[in-house]
Short mmCIF file of C-alpha atoms and ligand atoms in Angstrom, two decimals:
data_model
loop_
_atom_site.label_atom_id
_atom_site.label_comp_id
_atom_site.label_asym_id
_atom_site.label_seq_id
_atom_site.Cartn_x
_atom_site.Cartn_y
_atom_site.Cartn_z
CA MET A 1 29.43 48.54 11.15
CA LYS A 2 28.71 45.25 9.31
CA ILE A 3 30.60 44.81 6.07
CA ALA A 4 30.09 42.10 3.45
CA VAL A 5 33.43 41.44 1.76
CA PHE A 6 33.07 39.88 -1.69
CA SER A 7 35.73 37.96 -3.66
CA ALA A 8 37.48 37.48 -0.32
CA ARG A 9 40.68 35.45 -0.33
CA SER A 10 42.87 34.37 2.59
CA TYR A 11 45.11 37.42 2.16
CA ASP A 12 42.13 39.84 2.17
CA ARG A 13 40.76 38.22 5.29
CA ALA A 14 44.13 38.49 7.06
CA ALA A 15 44.78 42.12 6.08
CA LEU A 16 41.25 43.38 6.83
CA THR A 17 41.14 41.57 10.17
CA ARG A 18 44.56 43.05 11.07
CA ALA A 19 43.39 46.55 10.11
CA ALA A 20 40.13 46.20 12.08
CA SER A 21 42.04 45.19 15.22
CA GLN A 22 43.85 48.54 15.05
CA VAL A 23 40.62 50.56 14.86
CA PRO A 24 38.71 49.31 17.94
CA ALA A 25 36.43 52.34 18.04
CA ALA A 26 35.03 51.44 14.67
CA GLN A 27 33.47 48.17 15.92
CA VAL A 28 33.77 46.55 12.57
CA ALA A 29 32.29 43.16 11.80
CA PHE A 30 33.36 41.61 8.53
CA GLU A 31 31.74 38.69 6.82
CA PHE A 32 33.87 37.22 4.07
CA PHE A 33 32.30 35.78 0.93
CA GLU A 34 34.53 34.00 -1.58
CA VAL A 35 32.02 34.51 -4.39
CA HIS A 36 32.19 37.46 -6.76
CA LEU A 37 29.67 40.22 -6.35
CA GLU A 38 27.24 39.95 -9.25
CA SER A 39 23.47 40.10 -9.75
CA ARG A 40 23.07 36.50 -8.50
CA THR A 41 25.09 37.04 -5.30
CA ALA A 42 24.13 40.62 -4.39
CA VAL A 43 21.40 39.23 -2.12
CA LEU A 44 24.15 38.07 0.29
CA ALA A 45 24.56 41.73 1.27
CA GLU A 46 21.18 41.74 3.01
CA GLY A 47 21.48 43.00 6.59
CA PHE A 48 24.90 44.61 6.03
CA ASP A 49 25.80 48.30 6.21
CA ALA A 50 28.31 48.21 3.36
CA VAL A 51 29.81 45.95 0.74
CA CYS A 52 33.51 45.73 0.04
CA ALA A 53 34.36 44.73 -3.55
CA PHE A 54 37.39 44.13 -5.75
CA VAL A 55 38.39 44.70 -9.38
CA ASN A 56 36.61 41.69 -10.82
CA ASP A 57 33.34 42.17 -8.95
CA SER A 58 30.51 43.42 -11.10
CA LEU A 59 28.97 46.72 -10.02
CA ASP A 60 26.72 47.26 -13.00
CA ALA A 61 23.30 48.95 -12.76
CA THR A 62 21.49 45.69 -11.86
CA VAL A 63 23.84 44.92 -8.97
CA LEU A 64 23.74 48.50 -7.69
CA GLU A 65 19.94 48.53 -7.85
CA ARG A 66 19.84 45.28 -5.84
CA LEU A 67 22.22 46.69 -3.22
CA HIS A 68 20.19 49.88 -3.04
CA GLY A 69 17.01 47.79 -2.66
CA LEU A 70 18.63 46.04 0.32
CA GLY A 71 19.11 49.44 1.96
CA LEU A 72 22.85 49.81 1.39
CA ARG A 73 24.27 53.28 0.92
CA VAL A 74 27.97 52.64 0.32
CA VAL A 75 30.26 50.40 -1.72
CA ALA A 76 33.90 50.28 -0.68
CA LEU A 77 36.27 49.24 -3.45
CA ARG A 78 39.50 47.75 -2.17
CA CYS A 79 41.31 48.80 -5.34
CA ALA A 80 42.21 51.97 -7.24
CA GLY A 81 40.46 51.37 -10.58
CA TYR A 82 36.67 51.71 -10.78
CA ASN A 83 35.99 50.88 -14.42
CA ASN A 84 33.82 47.96 -13.18
CA VAL A 85 31.34 50.39 -11.57
CA ASP A 86 28.39 51.99 -13.34
CA LEU A 87 28.97 55.42 -11.81
CA GLY A 88 25.88 56.88 -13.51
CA ALA A 89 23.67 54.26 -11.87
CA ALA A 90 25.41 54.81 -8.49
CA ALA A 91 24.75 58.56 -8.70
CA ARG A 92 21.12 58.00 -9.74
CA LEU A 93 20.58 55.67 -6.77
CA GLY A 94 22.45 57.91 -4.33
CA LEU A 95 24.96 55.14 -3.63
CA THR A 96 28.39 56.32 -2.51
CA VAL A 97 31.37 54.49 -4.00
CA VAL A 98 34.73 54.85 -2.27
CA ARG A 99 38.08 53.46 -3.37
CA VAL A 100 41.73 53.19 -2.41
CA PRO A 101 43.41 55.65 -4.79
CA ALA A 102 46.99 54.71 -3.89
CA TYR A 103 48.36 51.89 -1.79
CA SER A 104 51.75 50.88 -3.08
CA PRO A 105 52.64 52.16 -6.53
CA GLU A 106 56.02 50.52 -5.87
CA ALA A 107 54.38 47.08 -5.63
CA VAL A 108 52.99 47.41 -9.18
CA ALA A 109 56.15 49.11 -10.48
CA GLU A 110 58.40 46.38 -9.08
CA HIS A 111 56.20 43.67 -10.62
CA THR A 112 56.41 45.52 -13.93
CA VAL A 113 60.20 45.40 -13.75
CA ALA A 114 60.03 41.74 -12.69
CA LEU A 115 58.12 40.97 -15.93
CA ILE A 116 60.66 42.93 -17.99
CA LEU A 117 63.58 41.03 -16.44
CA ALA A 118 61.87 37.63 -16.54
CA LEU A 119 61.20 38.04 -20.26
CA ASN A 120 64.55 39.57 -21.16
CA ARG A 121 66.72 37.14 -19.17
CA LYS A 122 64.29 34.23 -19.76
CA ILE A 123 64.21 33.37 -16.06
CA TYR A 124 61.10 31.17 -16.46
CA ARG A 125 62.83 29.06 -19.11
CA ALA A 126 66.11 28.88 -17.17
CA TYR A 127 64.25 27.77 -14.02
CA ASN A 128 62.62 24.85 -15.83
CA ARG A 129 65.83 23.85 -17.61
CA VAL A 130 67.97 23.74 -14.48
CA ARG A 131 65.35 21.69 -12.63
CA GLU A 132 65.61 19.10 -15.42
CA GLY A 133 69.40 19.07 -15.30
CA ASN A 134 69.66 21.00 -18.56
CA PHE A 135 72.38 23.62 -18.18
CA ALA A 136 72.64 24.57 -21.87
CA LEU A 137 72.47 28.31 -22.48
CA ASP A 138 71.27 28.24 -26.10
CA GLY A 139 68.10 30.27 -26.47
CA LEU A 140 68.64 32.21 -23.25
CA VAL A 141 70.47 35.25 -24.68
CA GLY A 142 69.06 38.49 -23.29
CA PHE A 143 69.96 42.16 -23.76
CA ASP A 144 71.39 44.87 -21.50
CA LEU A 145 68.58 47.09 -20.26
CA HIS A 146 71.20 49.75 -19.63
CA GLY A 147 71.06 52.28 -22.48
CA LYS A 148 67.78 50.96 -23.92
CA THR A 149 64.82 53.26 -24.48
CA VAL A 150 61.75 52.54 -22.37
CA GLY A 151 58.44 54.15 -23.33
CA LEU A 152 56.00 54.77 -20.48
CA ILE A 153 52.37 55.36 -21.43
CA GLY A 154 50.99 57.04 -18.32
CA THR A 155 53.32 58.61 -15.76
CA GLY A 156 51.07 58.86 -12.71
CA LYS A 157 51.98 57.19 -9.45
CA ILE A 158 52.92 53.80 -10.92
CA GLY A 159 54.51 55.08 -14.14
CA ALA A 160 56.67 57.45 -12.08
CA ALA A 161 57.72 54.61 -9.77
CA VAL A 162 58.76 52.55 -12.82
CA ALA A 163 60.71 55.58 -14.10
CA ARG A 164 62.56 55.83 -10.77
CA ILE A 165 63.66 52.18 -11.01
CA LEU A 166 64.55 52.10 -14.71
CA GLY A 167 66.10 55.57 -15.09
CA PRO A 168 68.52 56.07 -12.19
CA GLY A 169 68.65 52.33 -11.40
CA PHE A 170 69.13 50.59 -14.74
CA GLY A 171 70.37 53.52 -16.79
CA CYS A 172 67.54 53.36 -19.33
CA ARG A 173 66.60 56.29 -21.54
CA LEU A 174 62.98 57.16 -20.72
CA VAL A 175 60.36 58.60 -23.04
CA ALA A 176 56.76 59.04 -21.99
CA CYS A 177 53.32 60.01 -23.11
CA ASP A 178 50.79 61.48 -20.70
CA PRO A 179 48.31 64.35 -21.13
CA VAL A 180 49.37 65.52 -17.65
CA PRO A 181 53.20 65.42 -17.48
CA ASN A 182 54.59 64.54 -14.06
CA GLU A 183 57.14 66.93 -12.51
CA VAL A 184 58.93 64.09 -10.72
CA CYS A 185 59.42 62.35 -14.06
CA ALA A 186 60.83 65.51 -15.60
CA THR A 187 63.49 65.59 -12.85
CA LEU A 188 64.32 61.96 -13.68
CA GLY A 189 65.10 62.96 -17.25
CA VAL A 190 61.92 61.51 -18.75
CA LYS A 191 61.30 63.06 -22.16
CA TYR A 192 57.63 63.64 -22.99
CA VAL A 193 56.87 62.87 -26.62
CA ARG A 194 53.83 62.21 -28.77
CA LEU A 195 52.56 58.63 -28.98
CA PRO A 196 53.87 57.90 -32.52
CA GLU A 197 57.34 59.07 -31.44
CA LEU A 198 57.22 56.85 -28.36
CA PHE A 199 56.18 53.89 -30.52
CA GLY A 200 59.03 54.58 -32.94
CA GLN A 201 61.77 54.94 -30.31
CA ALA A 202 61.02 52.50 -27.49
CA ASP A 203 62.67 49.10 -27.09
CA VAL A 204 60.34 48.41 -24.17
CA ILE A 205 56.81 49.86 -23.86
CA SER A 206 55.05 49.73 -20.51
CA LEU A 207 51.41 50.70 -20.00
CA HIS A 208 50.39 52.67 -16.90
CA SER A 209 47.39 54.72 -18.01
CA PRO A 210 43.89 53.99 -16.74
CA LEU A 211 41.23 52.36 -18.87
CA LEU A 212 39.17 55.18 -20.38
CA PRO A 213 37.15 55.40 -23.61
CA GLU A 214 40.20 57.05 -25.25
CA THR A 215 42.65 54.38 -24.01
CA LEU A 216 40.51 51.36 -24.93
CA HIS A 217 42.62 49.24 -27.34
CA LEU A 218 45.31 51.92 -27.38
CA ILE A 219 47.63 49.14 -28.49
CA ASN A 220 45.90 48.13 -31.71
CA ARG A 221 47.11 47.03 -35.16
CA ASP A 222 47.96 50.59 -36.19
CA ALA A 223 49.98 51.24 -33.01
CA LEU A 224 51.79 47.90 -33.29
CA ALA A 225 52.82 48.69 -36.87
CA GLN A 226 54.55 51.88 -35.66
CA MET A 227 56.67 50.05 -33.06
CA LYS A 228 60.25 48.85 -33.40
CA PRO A 229 60.38 45.25 -34.65
CA GLY A 230 60.90 42.91 -31.70
CA VAL A 231 59.61 45.45 -29.15
CA MET A 232 58.88 44.31 -25.59
CA LEU A 233 55.33 45.15 -24.50
CA ILE A 234 54.34 45.14 -20.83
CA ASN A 235 50.85 45.68 -19.41
CA THR A 236 50.25 45.80 -15.66
CA SER A 237 47.47 48.39 -15.98
CA ARG A 238 44.18 47.16 -17.47
CA GLY A 239 43.69 44.39 -20.01
CA ALA A 240 41.51 46.35 -22.43
CA LEU A 241 44.33 48.80 -23.17
CA ILE A 242 45.47 46.07 -25.56
CA ASP A 243 43.68 44.57 -28.56
CA THR A 244 44.83 41.03 -27.78
CA PRO A 245 44.13 39.38 -31.20
CA ALA A 246 46.19 42.16 -32.84
CA VAL A 247 49.08 41.52 -30.44
CA ILE A 248 48.86 37.78 -31.12
CA ASP A 249 49.29 38.47 -34.84
CA ALA A 250 52.25 40.76 -34.04
CA LEU A 251 53.81 38.00 -31.90
CA LYS A 252 53.43 35.59 -34.83
CA THR A 253 55.36 37.89 -37.18
CA GLY A 254 57.97 38.87 -34.55
CA GLN A 255 56.88 42.53 -34.57
CA VAL A 256 56.33 42.02 -30.83
CA GLY A 257 59.36 40.17 -29.48
CA TYR A 258 58.26 39.86 -25.86
CA LEU A 259 54.93 40.23 -24.10
CA GLY A 260 54.47 40.53 -20.34
CA LEU A 261 50.92 40.76 -18.98
CA ASP A 262 49.48 41.01 -15.52
CA VAL A 263 46.04 41.92 -16.85
CA TYR A 264 43.85 40.62 -19.67
CA GLU A 265 40.72 42.09 -21.21
CA GLU A 266 38.60 39.02 -20.45
CA GLU A 267 40.27 38.26 -17.12
CA THR A 268 37.01 38.32 -15.12
CA ALA A 269 36.15 34.87 -16.44
CA LEU A 270 39.61 33.48 -15.61
CA PHE A 271 41.66 35.18 -12.94
CA PHE A 272 41.67 34.80 -9.15
CA GLU A 273 40.46 31.16 -9.26
CA ASP A 274 42.22 27.80 -9.42
CA ARG A 275 41.25 26.52 -12.87
CA SER A 276 44.09 24.02 -13.18
CA SER A 277 41.70 21.05 -13.48
CA THR A 278 39.44 22.58 -16.11
CA VAL A 279 39.79 23.38 -19.80
CA ILE A 280 40.37 27.06 -20.61
CA PRO A 281 37.43 28.02 -22.86
CA ASP A 282 39.01 31.32 -23.97
CA ASP A 283 40.86 30.55 -27.24
CA VAL A 284 42.56 33.95 -27.38
CA PHE A 285 44.03 33.54 -23.91
CA ALA A 286 44.96 29.92 -24.61
CA ARG A 287 46.82 31.04 -27.77
CA LEU A 288 48.78 33.60 -25.73
CA LEU A 289 50.03 30.83 -23.46
CA THR A 290 51.55 28.92 -26.40
CA PHE A 291 54.23 31.55 -27.12
CA PRO A 292 57.69 31.03 -25.60
CA ASN A 293 58.15 34.79 -25.33
CA VAL A 294 54.97 35.57 -23.38
CA VAL A 295 54.74 35.70 -19.60
CA VAL A 296 51.35 36.15 -17.95
CA THR A 297 50.65 36.65 -14.27
CA GLY A 298 47.07 36.71 -12.98
CA HIS A 299 46.61 40.30 -11.78
CA GLN A 300 49.08 39.96 -8.92
CA ALA A 301 51.16 43.13 -9.38
CA PHE A 302 49.51 44.70 -6.31
CA LEU A 303 50.02 41.62 -4.14
CA THR A 304 52.57 42.57 -1.49
CA ARG A 305 52.11 42.54 2.28
CA GLU A 306 52.61 46.30 2.40
CA ALA A 307 50.03 46.98 -0.31
CA LEU A 308 47.44 44.65 1.26
CA ASP A 309 47.81 46.35 4.64
CA ARG A 310 47.52 49.78 3.09
CA ILE A 311 44.42 48.72 1.11
CA ALA A 312 42.79 47.32 4.25
CA GLN A 313 43.60 50.41 6.33
CA THR A 314 42.33 52.87 3.73
CA THR A 315 39.18 50.81 3.11
CA LEU A 316 38.42 50.93 6.81
CA GLU A 317 39.19 54.64 7.09
CA ASN A 318 36.92 55.27 4.10
CA LEU A 319 34.02 53.42 5.73
CA VAL A 320 34.55 54.89 9.20
CA GLY A 321 34.69 58.36 7.62
CA PHE A 322 31.58 57.73 5.55
CA PHE A 323 29.50 56.49 8.49
CA ALA A 324 30.72 59.33 10.71
CA THR A 325 30.18 62.21 8.28
CA GLY A 326 28.27 60.87 5.27
CA ARG A 327 31.25 61.77 3.10
CA CYS A 328 34.72 60.46 2.35
CA GLN A 329 37.66 62.04 0.54
CA ASN A 330 38.18 58.90 -1.55
CA GLN A 331 34.69 59.01 -3.01
CA VAL A 332 34.32 58.35 -6.74
CA SER A 333 30.56 58.96 -6.70
P1 NAI B 1 47.40 57.49 -11.73
O1 NAI B 1 46.04 58.06 -11.81
O2 NAI B 1 48.33 57.96 -10.66
O3 NAI B 1 48.15 57.67 -13.15
C1 NAI B 1 47.52 57.43 -14.37
C2 NAI B 1 48.20 58.35 -15.36
O4 NAI B 1 47.71 58.02 -16.67
C3 NAI B 1 47.89 59.85 -15.12
O5 NAI B 1 49.09 60.59 -15.05
C4 NAI B 1 47.06 60.24 -16.33
O6 NAI B 1 47.27 61.59 -16.72
C5 NAI B 1 47.59 59.26 -17.36
N1 NAI B 1 46.75 59.14 -18.54
C6 NAI B 1 45.40 59.34 -18.64
N2 NAI B 1 45.03 59.20 -19.92
C7 NAI B 1 46.13 58.89 -20.64
C8 NAI B 1 46.37 58.66 -22.01
N3 NAI B 1 45.37 58.69 -22.91
N4 NAI B 1 47.64 58.40 -22.41
C9 NAI B 1 48.65 58.37 -21.51
N5 NAI B 1 48.48 58.60 -20.19
C10 NAI B 1 47.23 58.85 -19.76
O7 NAI B 1 47.20 55.91 -11.63
P2 NAI B 1 48.26 54.82 -11.10
O8 NAI B 1 48.07 54.61 -9.65
O9 NAI B 1 49.60 55.14 -11.62
O10 NAI B 1 47.68 53.50 -11.81
C11 NAI B 1 47.75 53.31 -13.21
C12 NAI B 1 46.88 52.13 -13.57
O11 NAI B 1 47.45 50.93 -13.03
C13 NAI B 1 45.48 52.18 -12.93
O12 NAI B 1 44.59 52.90 -13.71
C14 NAI B 1 45.09 50.73 -12.83
O13 NAI B 1 44.33 50.42 -13.98
C15 NAI B 1 46.41 49.98 -12.85
N6 NAI B 1 46.67 49.21 -11.64
C16 NAI B 1 46.99 47.88 -11.75
C17 NAI B 1 47.25 47.11 -10.65
C18 NAI B 1 47.64 45.67 -10.75
O14 NAI B 1 47.66 44.95 -9.74
N7 NAI B 1 47.99 45.15 -11.93
C19 NAI B 1 47.16 47.68 -9.31
C20 NAI B 1 46.88 49.11 -9.28
C21 NAI B 1 46.62 49.84 -10.42
#
């Protein structure tokens, strides 16, 4: 089984190689390409049995048609989300797309809480001050999370893991909005409410719903106006859940008091590369970075050793299963 791995980084290489060494029967041969999968680079998949792609690879109709033309039958996503795949085109071409539906919800949940704490207790500012010998505490006042109301939009695997940390752990009051309420969350005391109620009650709002047509720009000007002044907004889900220019305006007026992002709508053109020697051409993103109460990480919430190993193992199981039976339980098309 020859697999072309796109957008491959050192940590992907290590985890996939480790996983392959534990499945000797599979006789897997990986070739790692650092480049993104896109129409220009799809040709690199020639001679391979499968491609392995990540969140920022493009799997639009053109790319899928090229892969199909090269004789490929399967695309293995080493991520949960598949909003970057044209599923209609995949179905039309008879291309199977498999994914890793769950690897470590805790990894993303813990990063979510890390953003909340970093912003609240201003850890990033304190770190820089102390390194410069500045031990003044002015401007570093935080708030007790204990007793505060946290609003979770989406209480699937990750939202529920956040609820477990913030409810029993920190003593937060939890309200949530999800068309499919989660029984585990109900046992944690999470109160399901309608979105306007959540906006009106929450001191911290954390997004954990997938990107769907109905969740695109869920956090828009109208939603922001319904929130408590000074609300903390956290997004570790998908960038396009937020209308970023609207949030920038809300940061300017203080309506949003803290913003923590691991994802950004236009992240494909920015994230996962070292751009420290180049000018950032995205003015909206550049404006975000000017606020003292904004912390951005570059889509790293999933990045733990445990999650990477789980992703690699499931990706391999998906491909072994597909080539053995022509089907796979983690198929999205
Ligand atoms: P999940 O499928 O277990 O849960 C998603 C939940 O959102 C479900 O309970 C669903 O009913 C709910 N939902 C759907 N539409 C909704 C709406 N309109 N309003 C409120 N809730 C809605 O997914 P999981 O594993 O919890 O992941 C959540 C999201 O986190 C993923 O879709 C993905 O975009 C993102 N993610 C981010 C990562 C990162 O590294 N930053 C890594 C992994 C996932």
